[in-house]
């Protein structure tokens, strides 16, 4: 067991709620908070101990964040009402938000200057992985902070990769999701081609998954979310668009211009008219850009 006993979780949505339950199962004393009353109530009904204010988490040894964007992370931590002002000295913050690496680095520096520690540890594996504690984690932070956080990280993910310094976790997550966003588009085109040529996706998916053209999208998304018409992954089009746009911004800031990535970004952004923000991200396979 770690030297840390109390773990706060801010953001009790699809991911954070499951993370809070996994941390409690691992023996931590967990206190959750969400700005939405509905999220607080749902979490409490599932057994999460829930605080009614952010400041109530100030006494925690570690705080795990699972929030929509880095801007929200900054709003939660900084400012007069932010958690940093109420925190114990040396508080270790583990940000699992899929974030903006440049903004994350700047934020981590400001928090370090205020005596707090910060790790970015975005995840892959969905709401089910958060609930089971079997997430893949892309970790950025100093060797000491990552080592100190190990027991908390181990409660969340069974595949943990320390990629590099702060911000490196965000970069790895952007790479992961740019690949998923691209694979969904290429797989849907390839299968539409087969369908038009008289072969249904169901007829060939197993063969493709035994061949070298397979990807996470063909192995998991097609069989378990798309072909069964489930579209119930718990990950929204809005969040995937955010990730694709993080990739676009990163490329732009580095002076990179890639034709395939650019088209992937254009298609995901063009889908905003046809697909609602809250739709399952796998619905992109039903979208055809004019
Ligand atoms: P979500 O929208 O279900 O949950 C986010 C929660 O944050 C909401 O409950 C919201 O009320 C809360 N929140 C927003 N602003 C807040 C504030 N100022 N203070 C406190 N709470 C606030 O999103 P999610 O699907 O749980 O995703 C969380 C993060 O994990 C995102 O960055 C997402 O990109 C990433 N992610 C999600 C998945 C997935 O499958 N859902 C997978 C990997 C990574």
XYZ file of C-alpha atoms and ligand atoms in Angstrom, residues 10-17 19 33-40 54 65-73 75-76 95-99 122-128 135-136 173 176-177 233-236 238-240 242-243 246 278 281, ligand 1:
102
model
C -12.615 15.541 -9.725
C -14.898 14.832 -12.683
C -17.295 11.940 -12.052
C -18.377 11.365 -15.640
C -18.123 8.189 -17.714
C -14.453 7.751 -16.803
C -14.025 9.439 -13.421
C -16.903 7.566 -11.786
C -11.904 5.464 -11.537
C -16.510 15.837 -6.727
C -18.250 16.951 -9.929
C -19.690 20.353 -10.866
C -22.866 18.618 -12.042
C -25.355 17.671 -9.357
C -26.614 14.846 -11.535
C -23.105 13.359 -11.835
C -22.658 13.662 -8.062
C -14.321 21.207 -4.605
C -8.672 14.643 -12.482
C -10.940 13.310 -15.261
C -12.222 16.419 -17.021
C -13.231 17.401 -20.559
C -10.302 19.697 -21.442
C -7.087 21.254 -20.106
C -8.924 24.584 -19.839
C -11.334 22.977 -17.392
C -8.394 21.409 -15.519
C -10.170 26.348 -13.992
C -10.548 23.598 -11.366
C -4.482 14.483 -14.590
C -6.097 11.713 -16.669
C -7.839 14.231 -18.946
C -6.906 13.893 -22.634
C -5.227 17.269 -22.690
C -4.356 10.256 -20.018
C -5.895 6.872 -20.605
C -7.269 4.429 -23.153
C -9.719 1.629 -22.444
C -13.055 3.374 -22.035
C -15.561 3.489 -19.214
C -15.367 -0.295 -18.788
C -6.868 1.157 -18.369
C -3.827 1.778 -20.527
C -2.635 10.032 -26.089
C -3.268 7.089 -30.007
C -6.500 8.917 -30.774
C -18.900 2.943 -25.999
C -19.391 5.830 -23.549
C -16.998 8.008 -25.588
C -18.649 10.860 -27.462
C -17.466 15.684 -29.104
C -14.536 14.281 -27.101
C -13.025 12.591 -30.158
C -11.487 17.550 -29.330
C -8.678 14.974 -29.567
C -5.527 18.688 -30.405
C -23.301 13.395 -27.461
C -17.825 8.411 -31.597
P -17.686 13.126 -19.277
O -18.192 14.315 -19.988
O -18.563 11.919 -19.124
O -17.197 13.552 -17.793
C -16.561 14.764 -17.494
C -17.117 15.248 -16.162
O -16.437 16.444 -15.779
C -18.619 15.581 -16.222
O -19.343 14.823 -15.273
C -18.673 17.072 -15.917
O -19.831 17.480 -15.191
C -17.398 17.256 -15.110
N -16.946 18.629 -15.087
C -16.881 19.522 -16.118
N -16.429 20.710 -15.680
C -16.182 20.573 -14.345
C -15.706 21.439 -13.338
N -15.362 22.720 -13.618
N -15.571 20.963 -12.072
C -15.909 19.679 -11.776
N -16.389 18.811 -12.693
C -16.516 19.254 -13.965
O -16.314 12.733 -19.992
P -15.552 11.332 -19.927
O -16.025 10.499 -21.077
O -15.605 10.805 -18.539
O -14.058 11.836 -20.266
C -13.226 12.460 -19.314
C -11.847 12.630 -19.946
O -11.306 11.335 -20.283
C -11.867 13.443 -21.250
O -10.717 14.233 -21.303
C -11.873 12.374 -22.325
O -11.344 12.847 -23.534
C -11.024 11.297 -21.684
N -11.273 9.914 -22.137
C -12.548 9.431 -22.225
C -12.740 8.109 -22.628
C -14.120 7.494 -22.744
O -14.228 6.364 -23.253
N -15.174 8.144 -22.291
C -11.638 7.286 -22.931
C -10.360 7.823 -22.789
C -10.194 9.136 -22.397
